[in-house]
Amino acid sequence: MSIFSTIMSKIFGHADATPKATAPASEAPAPSQSAPAASPAAPAAPVDVNAVLSGLAATNGQNLNWRESIVDLLKLLDMDSSLPARKELANELHYTGSTDDTATMNVWLIKQVMQKLAENGGKVPDELKH
């Protein structure tokens, strides 16, 4: 599984685990189908990425700036945040800059990840995409 697919699965999987007050009664059998939450497919309803990540951050013992730092986002999701992992993610997302300029790459990565989450069914505030 690609790094981005894992990011998406972890975020969307946490959203599937939270109760939805506005879910129609016709979706009642869905809990039995929630086991394959690791699927990178986009969910039927938009996932509030900000709410999911804010909820994870609230229960995490570290002070992580996931809104601006790809390293902190990966740590929040219990993923490898090492430079080789970030370079692999940059390659997956078609980064064309120098991966040796890690500051520039990291800024691009966090914005690109948020943009890709939005393109794949995530509800992401505009300020996190730009």
mmCIF file of N, CA and C in Angstrom:
data_model
loop_
_atom_site.group_PDB
_atom_site.id
_atom_site.type_symbol
_atom_site.label_atom_id
_atom_site.label_comp_id
_atom_site.label_asym_id
_atom_site.label_seq_id
_atom_site.Cartn_x
_atom_site.Cartn_y
_atom_site.Cartn_z
ATOM 1 N N MET A 1 0.858 -1.171 0.000
ATOM 2 C CA MET A 1 0.000 0.000 0.000
ATOM 3 C C MET A 1 0.904 1.234 0.000
ATOM 4 N N SER A 2 0.534 2.224 -0.789
ATOM 5 C CA SER A 2 1.331 3.444 -0.852
ATOM 6 C C SER A 2 1.198 4.241 0.447
ATOM 7 N N ILE A 3 2.131 5.137 0.641
ATOM 8 C CA ILE A 3 2.098 5.970 1.855
ATOM 9 C C ILE A 3 0.841 6.832 1.866
ATOM 10 N N PHE A 4 0.514 7.453 0.724
ATOM 11 C CA PHE A 4 -0.687 8.286 0.697
ATOM 12 C C PHE A 4 -1.937 7.448 0.952
ATOM 13 N N SER A 5 -2.019 6.262 0.379
ATOM 14 C CA SER A 5 -3.177 5.388 0.631
ATOM 15 C C SER A 5 -3.303 5.060 2.112
ATOM 16 N N THR A 6 -2.173 4.865 2.768
ATOM 17 C CA THR A 6 -2.188 4.581 4.203
ATOM 18 C C THR A 6 -2.680 5.807 4.983
ATOM 19 N N ILE A 7 -2.209 6.985 4.609
ATOM 20 C CA ILE A 7 -2.679 8.224 5.252
ATOM 21 C C ILE A 7 -4.189 8.327 5.110
ATOM 22 N N MET A 8 -4.663 8.153 3.886
ATOM 23 C CA MET A 8 -6.092 8.272 3.609
ATOM 24 C C MET A 8 -6.887 7.223 4.396
ATOM 25 N N SER A 9 -6.404 5.997 4.415
ATOM 26 C CA SER A 9 -7.102 4.933 5.141
ATOM 27 C C SER A 9 -7.184 5.223 6.633
ATOM 28 N N LYS A 10 -6.088 5.717 7.195
ATOM 29 C CA LYS A 10 -6.086 6.005 8.624
ATOM 30 C C LYS A 10 -7.059 7.137 8.964
ATOM 31 N N ILE A 11 -7.087 8.175 8.156
ATOM 32 C CA ILE A 11 -7.995 9.297 8.427
ATOM 33 C C ILE A 11 -9.439 8.888 8.177
ATOM 34 N N PHE A 12 -9.706 8.302 7.027
ATOM 35 C CA PHE A 12 -11.074 7.921 6.703
ATOM 36 C C PHE A 12 -11.555 6.778 7.596
ATOM 37 N N GLY A 13 -10.646 5.920 8.019
ATOM 38 C CA GLY A 13 -11.001 4.841 8.934
ATOM 39 C C GLY A 13 -11.426 5.358 10.295
ATOM 40 N N HIS A 14 -10.757 6.421 10.773
ATOM 41 C CA HIS A 14 -11.161 7.031 12.044
ATOM 42 C C HIS A 14 -12.517 7.704 11.905
ATOM 43 N N ALA A 15 -12.785 8.248 10.753
ATOM 44 C CA ALA A 15 -14.087 8.886 10.535
ATOM 45 C C ALA A 15 -15.193 7.840 10.551
ATOM 46 N N ASP A 16 -14.917 6.652 9.982
ATOM 47 C CA ASP A 16 -15.906 5.573 9.981
ATOM 48 C C ASP A 16 -16.205 5.080 11.388
ATOM 49 N N ALA A 17 -15.239 5.244 12.292
ATOM 50 C CA ALA A 17 -15.397 4.754 13.658
ATOM 51 C C ALA A 17 -16.202 5.709 14.529
ATOM 52 N N THR A 18 -16.392 6.949 14.077
ATOM 53 C CA THR A 18 -17.136 7.916 14.868
ATOM 54 C C THR A 18 -18.613 7.849 14.505
ATOM 55 N N PRO A 19 -19.493 7.919 15.488
ATOM 56 C CA PRO A 19 -20.925 7.867 15.193
ATOM 57 C C PRO A 19 -21.367 9.117 14.445
ATOM 58 N N LYS A 20 -22.279 8.938 13.508
ATOM 59 C CA LYS A 20 -22.790 10.057 12.717
ATOM 60 C C LYS A 20 -24.240 10.295 13.110
ATOM 61 N N ALA A 21 -24.524 11.448 13.664
ATOM 62 C CA ALA A 21 -25.878 11.762 14.120
ATOM 63 C C ALA A 21 -26.828 11.956 12.947
ATOM 64 N N THR A 22 -26.288 12.307 11.774
ATOM 65 C CA THR A 22 -27.149 12.597 10.636
ATOM 66 C C THR A 22 -27.274 11.421 9.677
ATOM 67 N N ALA A 23 -26.811 10.241 10.055
ATOM 68 C CA ALA A 23 -26.875 9.075 9.167
ATOM 69 C C ALA A 23 -28.318 8.614 9.018
ATOM 70 N N PRO A 24 -28.764 8.405 7.794
ATOM 71 C CA PRO A 24 -30.127 7.921 7.587
ATOM 72 C C PRO A 24 -30.298 6.495 8.109
ATOM 73 N N ALA A 25 -31.529 6.149 8.441
ATOM 74 C CA ALA A 25 -31.813 4.827 8.995
ATOM 75 C C ALA A 25 -31.451 3.721 8.007
ATOM 76 N N SER A 26 -31.453 4.012 6.714
ATOM 77 C CA SER A 26 -31.128 2.994 5.719
ATOM 78 C C SER A 26 -29.674 2.551 5.807
ATOM 79 N N GLU A 27 -28.832 3.293 6.517
ATOM 80 C CA GLU A 27 -27.440 2.926 6.675
ATOM 81 C C GLU A 27 -27.194 2.100 7.942
ATOM 82 N N ALA A 28 -28.224 1.675 8.618
ATOM 83 C CA ALA A 28 -28.077 0.926 9.863
ATOM 84 C C ALA A 28 -27.226 -0.335 9.719
ATOM 85 N N PRO A 29 -27.289 -1.091 8.621
ATOM 86 C CA PRO A 29 -26.454 -2.291 8.512
ATOM 87 C C PRO A 29 -24.971 -1.992 8.280
ATOM 88 N N ALA A 30 -24.592 -0.760 8.079
ATOM 89 C CA ALA A 30 -23.214 -0.395 7.760
ATOM 90 C C ALA A 30 -22.168 -0.865 8.773
ATOM 91 N N PRO A 31 -22.434 -0.909 10.100
ATOM 92 C CA PRO A 31 -21.379 -1.336 11.011
ATOM 93 C C PRO A 31 -20.793 -2.702 10.683
ATOM 94 N N SER A 32 -21.579 -3.619 10.166
ATOM 95 C CA SER A 32 -21.025 -4.921 9.822
ATOM 96 C C SER A 32 -20.091 -4.820 8.619
ATOM 97 N N GLN A 33 -20.215 -3.736 7.862
ATOM 98 C CA GLN A 33 -19.370 -3.532 6.698
ATOM 99 C C GLN A 33 -18.185 -2.633 7.011
ATOM 100 N N SER A 34 -18.050 -2.177 8.230
ATOM 101 C CA SER A 34 -16.990 -1.232 8.566
ATOM 102 C C SER A 34 -15.631 -1.898 8.747
ATOM 103 N N ALA A 35 -15.563 -3.209 8.788
ATOM 104 C CA ALA A 35 -14.281 -3.893 8.980
ATOM 105 C C ALA A 35 -13.262 -3.571 7.898
ATOM 106 N N PRO A 36 -13.639 -3.481 6.599
ATOM 107 C CA PRO A 36 -12.617 -3.169 5.601
ATOM 108 C C PRO A 36 -12.322 -1.674 5.524
ATOM 109 N N ALA A 37 -12.155 -1.028 6.662
ATOM 110 C CA ALA A 37 -11.895 0.406 6.696
ATOM 111 C C ALA A 37 -10.525 0.755 6.129
ATOM 112 N N ALA A 38 -9.653 -0.216 5.933
ATOM 113 C CA ALA A 38 -8.323 0.055 5.396
ATOM 114 C C ALA A 38 -8.347 0.313 3.902
ATOM 115 N N SER A 39 -9.492 0.164 3.267
ATOM 116 C CA SER A 39 -9.603 0.406 1.835
ATOM 117 C C SER A 39 -9.347 1.874 1.533
ATOM 118 N N PRO A 40 -8.498 2.172 0.544
ATOM 119 C CA PRO A 40 -8.212 3.565 0.227
ATOM 120 C C PRO A 40 -9.300 4.228 -0.606
ATOM 121 N N ALA A 41 -10.389 3.528 -0.893
ATOM 122 C CA ALA A 41 -11.458 4.106 -1.685
ATOM 123 C C ALA A 41 -12.111 5.254 -0.928
ATOM 124 N N ALA A 42 -12.553 6.247 -1.672
ATOM 125 C CA ALA A 42 -13.189 7.409 -1.062
ATOM 126 C C ALA A 42 -14.515 7.000 -0.432
ATOM 127 N N PRO A 43 -14.847 7.568 0.719
ATOM 128 C CA PRO A 43 -16.107 7.243 1.381
ATOM 129 C C PRO A 43 -17.289 7.845 0.642
ATOM 130 N N ALA A 44 -18.487 7.344 0.933
ATOM 131 C CA ALA A 44 -19.688 7.835 0.271
ATOM 132 C C ALA A 44 -19.973 9.286 0.655
ATOM 133 N N ALA A 45 -19.793 9.638 1.906
ATOM 134 C CA ALA A 45 -20.014 11.003 2.368
ATOM 135 C C ALA A 45 -18.658 11.638 2.674
ATOM 136 N N PRO A 46 -18.542 12.952 2.473
ATOM 137 C CA PRO A 46 -17.253 13.602 2.759
ATOM 138 C C PRO A 46 -16.829 13.413 4.212
ATOM 139 N N VAL A 47 -15.554 13.142 4.403
ATOM 140 C CA VAL A 47 -14.991 12.973 5.740
ATOM 141 C C VAL A 47 -14.408 14.310 6.164
ATOM 142 N N ASP A 48 -14.782 14.777 7.345
ATOM 143 C CA ASP A 48 -14.252 16.028 7.870
ATOM 144 C C ASP A 48 -12.835 15.778 8.388
ATOM 145 N N VAL A 49 -11.862 16.010 7.514
ATOM 146 C CA VAL A 49 -10.461 15.728 7.825
ATOM 147 C C VAL A 49 -9.995 16.539 9.031
ATOM 148 N N ASN A 50 -10.368 17.795 9.093
ATOM 149 C CA ASN A 50 -9.977 18.650 10.212
ATOM 150 C C ASN A 50 -10.512 18.096 11.529
ATOM 151 N N ALA A 51 -11.767 17.663 11.540
ATOM 152 C CA ALA A 51 -12.363 17.127 12.774
ATOM 153 C C ALA A 51 -11.683 15.827 13.196
ATOM 154 N N VAL A 52 -11.414 14.948 12.231
ATOM 155 C CA VAL A 52 -10.772 13.671 12.555
ATOM 156 C C VAL A 52 -9.381 13.916 13.132
ATOM 157 N N LEU A 53 -8.586 14.747 12.439
ATOM 158 C CA LEU A 53 -7.217 14.980 12.901
ATOM 159 C C LEU A 53 -7.177 15.778 14.204
ATOM 160 N N SER A 54 -8.090 16.713 14.371
ATOM 161 C CA SER A 54 -8.161 17.461 15.636
ATOM 162 C C SER A 54 -8.522 16.527 16.784
ATOM 163 N N GLY A 55 -9.429 15.587 16.520
ATOM 164 C CA GLY A 55 -9.795 14.608 17.537
ATOM 165 C C GLY A 55 -8.629 13.714 17.917
ATOM 166 N N LEU A 56 -7.872 13.272 16.913
ATOM 167 C CA LEU A 56 -6.690 12.455 17.196
ATOM 168 C C LEU A 56 -5.657 13.255 17.985
ATOM 169 N N ALA A 57 -5.472 14.515 17.610
ATOM 170 C CA ALA A 57 -4.492 15.365 18.296
ATOM 171 C C ALA A 57 -4.887 15.602 19.748
ATOM 172 N N ALA A 58 -6.193 15.711 19.994
ATOM 173 C CA ALA A 58 -6.669 15.958 21.361
ATOM 174 C C ALA A 58 -6.368 14.788 22.296
ATOM 175 N N THR A 59 -6.312 13.592 21.745
ATOM 176 C CA THR A 59 -6.049 12.416 22.573
ATOM 177 C C THR A 59 -4.588 11.981 22.520
ATOM 178 N N ASN A 60 -3.787 12.698 21.751
ATOM 179 C CA ASN A 60 -2.370 12.372 21.614
ATOM 180 C C ASN A 60 -1.585 13.150 22.653
ATOM 181 N N GLY A 61 -0.630 12.535 23.277
ATOM 182 C CA GLY A 61 0.145 13.187 24.330
ATOM 183 C C GLY A 61 1.154 14.202 23.829
ATOM 184 N N GLN A 62 1.416 14.219 22.533
ATOM 185 C CA GLN A 62 2.405 15.139 21.979
ATOM 186 C C GLN A 62 1.732 16.411 21.474
ATOM 187 N N ASN A 63 2.490 17.478 21.402
ATOM 188 C CA ASN A 63 2.000 18.734 20.848
ATOM 189 C C ASN A 63 2.407 18.771 19.381
ATOM 190 N N LEU A 64 1.546 18.243 18.502
ATOM 191 C CA LEU A 64 1.874 18.106 17.089
ATOM 192 C C LEU A 64 1.177 19.171 16.245
ATOM 193 N N ASN A 65 1.938 19.813 15.379
ATOM 194 C CA ASN A 65 1.414 20.843 14.491
ATOM 195 C C ASN A 65 1.087 20.209 13.136
ATOM 196 N N TRP A 66 0.129 19.314 13.092
ATOM 197 C CA TRP A 66 -0.203 18.554 11.894
ATOM 198 C C TRP A 66 -0.748 19.422 10.775
ATOM 199 N N ARG A 67 -1.251 20.605 11.083
ATOM 200 C CA ARG A 67 -1.802 21.488 10.045
ATOM 201 C C ARG A 67 -0.712 22.052 9.135
ATOM 202 N N GLU A 68 0.509 22.174 9.662
ATOM 203 C CA GLU A 68 1.595 22.791 8.891
ATOM 204 C C GLU A 68 2.797 21.882 8.693
ATOM 205 N N SER A 69 2.841 20.764 9.365
ATOM 206 C CA SER A 69 4.023 19.906 9.329
ATOM 207 C C SER A 69 3.672 18.491 8.878
ATOM 208 N N ILE A 70 4.256 18.072 7.763
ATOM 209 C CA ILE A 70 4.033 16.703 7.297
ATOM 210 C C ILE A 70 4.610 15.708 8.294
ATOM 211 N N VAL A 71 5.707 16.064 8.928
ATOM 212 C CA VAL A 71 6.310 15.178 9.937
ATOM 213 C C VAL A 71 5.327 14.961 11.077
ATOM 214 N N ASP A 72 4.721 16.043 11.570
ATOM 215 C CA ASP A 72 3.768 15.923 12.670
ATOM 216 C C ASP A 72 2.501 15.182 12.247
ATOM 217 N N LEU A 73 2.054 15.399 11.007
ATOM 218 C CA LEU A 73 0.886 14.671 10.520
ATOM 219 C C LEU A 73 1.168 13.171 10.513
ATOM 220 N N LEU A 74 2.317 12.791 10.000
ATOM 221 C CA LEU A 74 2.674 11.371 9.964
ATOM 222 C C LEU A 74 2.806 10.792 11.373
ATOM 223 N N LYS A 75 3.394 11.550 12.286
ATOM 224 C CA LYS A 75 3.496 11.097 13.685
ATOM 225 C C LYS A 75 2.110 10.921 14.300
ATOM 226 N N LEU A 76 1.209 11.862 14.032
ATOM 227 C CA LEU A 76 -0.142 11.786 14.575
ATOM 228 C C LEU A 76 -0.847 10.518 14.101
ATOM 229 N N LEU A 77 -0.544 10.101 12.882
ATOM 230 C CA LEU A 77 -1.161 8.906 12.313
ATOM 231 C C LEU A 77 -0.361 7.638 12.606
ATOM 232 N N ASP A 78 0.638 7.743 13.486
ATOM 233 C CA ASP A 78 1.505 6.614 13.839
ATOM 234 C C ASP A 78 2.173 6.004 12.608
ATOM 235 N N MET A 79 2.699 6.880 11.771
ATOM 236 C CA MET A 79 3.382 6.449 10.551
ATOM 237 C C MET A 79 4.843 6.882 10.598
ATOM 238 N N ASP A 80 5.646 6.287 9.745
ATOM 239 C CA ASP A 80 7.059 6.622 9.625
ATOM 240 C C ASP A 80 7.195 8.044 9.080
ATOM 241 N N SER A 81 7.837 8.919 9.838
ATOM 242 C CA SER A 81 8.021 10.311 9.408
ATOM 243 C C SER A 81 9.468 10.594 9.010
ATOM 244 N N SER A 82 10.258 9.543 8.818
ATOM 245 C CA SER A 82 11.669 9.709 8.475
ATOM 246 C C SER A 82 11.828 10.365 7.105
ATOM 247 N N LEU A 83 13.007 10.897 6.856
ATOM 248 C CA LEU A 83 13.289 11.527 5.568
ATOM 249 C C LEU A 83 13.091 10.544 4.406
ATOM 250 N N PRO A 84 13.575 9.305 4.485
ATOM 251 C CA PRO A 84 13.320 8.374 3.375
ATOM 252 C C PRO A 84 11.814 8.159 3.118
ATOM 253 N N ALA A 85 11.017 8.097 4.169
ATOM 254 C CA ALA A 85 9.572 7.924 4.000
ATOM 255 C C ALA A 85 8.958 9.160 3.341
ATOM 256 N N ARG A 86 9.402 10.338 3.742
ATOM 257 C CA ARG A 86 8.882 11.567 3.137
ATOM 258 C C ARG A 86 9.323 11.697 1.683
ATOM 259 N N LYS A 87 10.535 11.267 1.380
ATOM 260 C CA LYS A 87 10.992 11.285 -0.010
ATOM 261 C C LYS A 87 10.160 10.321 -0.859
ATOM 262 N N GLU A 88 9.822 9.173 -0.293
ATOM 263 C CA GLU A 88 8.964 8.213 -0.994
ATOM 264 C C GLU A 88 7.578 8.807 -1.242
ATOM 265 N N LEU A 89 7.015 9.483 -0.237
ATOM 266 C CA LEU A 89 5.720 10.144 -0.401
ATOM 267 C C LEU A 89 5.811 11.229 -1.474
ATOM 268 N N ALA A 90 6.893 11.993 -1.470
ATOM 269 C CA ALA A 90 7.091 13.037 -2.488
ATOM 270 C C ALA A 90 7.117 12.414 -3.882
ATOM 271 N N ASN A 91 7.768 11.281 -4.008
ATOM 272 C CA ASN A 91 7.822 10.584 -5.291
ATOM 273 C C ASN A 91 6.427 10.121 -5.708
ATOM 274 N N GLU A 92 5.675 9.560 -4.771
ATOM 275 C CA GLU A 92 4.298 9.108 -5.057
ATOM 276 C C GLU A 92 3.427 10.245 -5.560
ATOM 277 N N LEU A 93 3.611 11.419 -4.962
ATOM 278 C CA LEU A 93 2.763 12.570 -5.292
ATOM 279 C C LEU A 93 3.361 13.427 -6.403
ATOM 280 N N HIS A 94 4.422 12.930 -7.027
ATOM 281 C CA HIS A 94 5.035 13.567 -8.200
ATOM 282 C C HIS A 94 5.661 14.925 -7.896
ATOM 283 N N TYR A 95 6.388 14.988 -6.798
ATOM 284 C CA TYR A 95 7.134 16.202 -6.449
ATOM 285 C C TYR A 95 8.261 16.381 -7.456
ATOM 286 N N THR A 96 8.380 17.578 -8.025
ATOM 287 C CA THR A 96 9.390 17.820 -9.052
ATOM 288 C C THR A 96 10.585 18.616 -8.539
ATOM 289 N N GLY A 97 10.508 19.088 -7.305
ATOM 290 C CA GLY A 97 11.627 19.836 -6.740
ATOM 291 C C GLY A 97 12.705 18.908 -6.215
ATOM 292 N N SER A 98 13.713 19.495 -5.617
ATOM 293 C CA SER A 98 14.810 18.723 -5.048
ATOM 294 C C SER A 98 14.397 18.157 -3.690
ATOM 295 N N THR A 99 14.545 16.857 -3.533
ATOM 296 C CA THR A 99 14.239 16.239 -2.242
ATOM 297 C C THR A 99 15.351 16.502 -1.231
ATOM 298 N N ASP A 100 16.444 17.110 -1.683
ATOM 299 C CA ASP A 100 17.506 17.513 -0.758
ATOM 300 C C ASP A 100 17.139 18.814 -0.038
ATOM 301 N N ASP A 101 16.237 19.589 -0.630
ATOM 302 C CA ASP A 101 15.721 20.810 0.007
ATOM 303 C C ASP A 101 14.504 20.384 0.828
ATOM 304 N N THR A 102 14.771 19.794 1.987
ATOM 305 C CA THR A 102 13.696 19.163 2.767
ATOM 306 C C THR A 102 12.654 20.161 3.272
ATOM 307 N N ALA A 103 13.059 21.392 3.572
ATOM 308 C CA ALA A 103 12.083 22.371 4.054
ATOM 309 C C ALA A 103 11.037 22.653 2.979
ATOM 310 N N THR A 104 11.491 22.904 1.766
ATOM 311 C CA THR A 104 10.570 23.178 0.662
ATOM 312 C C THR A 104 9.719 21.954 0.356
ATOM 313 N N MET A 105 10.347 20.778 0.348
ATOM 314 C CA MET A 105 9.620 19.546 0.073
ATOM 315 C C MET A 105 8.546 19.309 1.140
ATOM 316 N N ASN A 106 8.881 19.517 2.406
ATOM 317 C CA ASN A 106 7.929 19.285 3.489
ATOM 318 C C ASN A 106 6.722 20.207 3.403
ATOM 319 N N VAL A 107 6.947 21.474 3.068
ATOM 320 C CA VAL A 107 5.843 22.428 2.913
ATOM 321 C C VAL A 107 4.947 21.980 1.760
ATOM 322 N N TRP A 108 5.564 21.576 0.654
ATOM 323 C CA TRP A 108 4.801 21.101 -0.499
ATOM 324 C C TRP A 108 4.012 19.854 -0.127
ATOM 325 N N LEU A 109 4.635 18.937 0.603
ATOM 326 C CA LEU A 109 3.989 17.674 0.956
ATOM 327 C C LEU A 109 2.726 17.879 1.787
ATOM 328 N N ILE A 110 2.785 18.709 2.811
ATOM 329 C CA ILE A 110 1.604 18.870 3.661
ATOM 330 C C ILE A 110 0.448 19.462 2.864
ATOM 331 N N LYS A 111 0.760 20.429 1.999
ATOM 332 C CA LYS A 111 -0.291 21.036 1.171
ATOM 333 C C LYS A 111 -0.833 20.033 0.158
ATOM 334 N N GLN A 112 0.051 19.265 -0.444
ATOM 335 C CA GLN A 112 -0.363 18.291 -1.445
ATOM 336 C C GLN A 112 -1.191 17.170 -0.826
ATOM 337 N N VAL A 113 -0.797 16.710 0.350
ATOM 338 C CA VAL A 113 -1.568 15.670 1.029
ATOM 339 C C VAL A 113 -2.977 16.174 1.333
ATOM 340 N N MET A 114 -3.096 17.396 1.833
ATOM 341 C CA MET A 114 -4.420 17.951 2.128
ATOM 342 C C MET A 114 -5.243 18.101 0.849
ATOM 343 N N GLN A 115 -4.609 18.546 -0.230
ATOM 344 C CA GLN A 115 -5.296 18.690 -1.515
ATOM 345 C C GLN A 115 -5.785 17.327 -2.016
ATOM 346 N N LYS A 116 -4.933 16.324 -1.929
ATOM 347 C CA LYS A 116 -5.296 14.978 -2.389
ATOM 348 C C LYS A 116 -6.398 14.368 -1.523
ATOM 349 N N LEU A 117 -6.363 14.655 -0.224
ATOM 350 C CA LEU A 117 -7.441 14.180 0.649
ATOM 351 C C LEU A 117 -8.767 14.792 0.211
ATOM 352 N N ALA A 118 -8.742 16.081 -0.130
ATOM 353 C CA ALA A 118 -9.954 16.764 -0.593
ATOM 354 C C ALA A 118 -10.445 16.157 -1.908
ATOM 355 N N GLU A 119 -9.534 15.839 -2.791
ATOM 356 C CA GLU A 119 -9.898 15.249 -4.087
ATOM 357 C C GLU A 119 -10.463 13.838 -3.945
ATOM 358 N N ASN A 120 -10.183 13.190 -2.836
ATOM 359 C CA ASN A 120 -10.594 11.800 -2.628
ATOM 360 C C ASN A 120 -11.704 11.636 -1.598
ATOM 361 N N GLY A 121 -12.475 12.679 -1.367
ATOM 362 C CA GLY A 121 -13.625 12.555 -0.482
ATOM 363 C C GLY A 121 -13.452 13.158 0.889
ATOM 364 N N GLY A 122 -12.370 13.888 1.104
ATOM 365 C CA GLY A 122 -12.169 14.547 2.382
ATOM 366 C C GLY A 122 -12.668 15.984 2.346
ATOM 367 N N LYS A 123 -13.251 16.408 3.433
ATOM 368 C CA LYS A 123 -13.666 17.805 3.578
ATOM 369 C C LYS A 123 -12.518 18.509 4.295
ATOM 370 N N VAL A 124 -11.760 19.312 3.538
ATOM 371 C CA VAL A 124 -10.564 19.961 4.043
ATOM 372 C C VAL A 124 -10.738 21.469 3.940
ATOM 373 N N PRO A 125 -10.550 22.212 5.026
ATOM 374 C CA PRO A 125 -10.662 23.665 4.952
ATOM 375 C C PRO A 125 -9.664 24.238 3.933
ATOM 376 N N ASP A 126 -10.080 25.275 3.205
ATOM 377 C CA ASP A 126 -9.240 25.872 2.164
ATOM 378 C C ASP A 126 -7.862 26.267 2.681
ATOM 379 N N GLU A 127 -7.778 26.766 3.902
ATOM 380 C CA GLU A 127 -6.483 27.219 4.422
ATOM 381 C C GLU A 127 -5.499 26.062 4.602
ATOM 382 N N LEU A 128 -5.974 24.846 4.654
ATOM 383 C CA LEU A 128 -5.068 23.699 4.766
ATOM 384 C C LEU A 128 -4.615 23.189 3.402
ATOM 385 N N LYS A 129 -5.293 23.596 2.338
ATOM 386 C CA LYS A 129 -4.943 23.145 1.009
ATOM 387 C C LYS A 129 -3.968 24.093 0.308
ATOM 388 N N HIS A 130 -3.829 25.304 0.808
ATOM 389 C CA HIS A 130 -3.009 26.301 0.091
ATOM 390 C C HIS A 130 -1.823 26.754 0.894
#
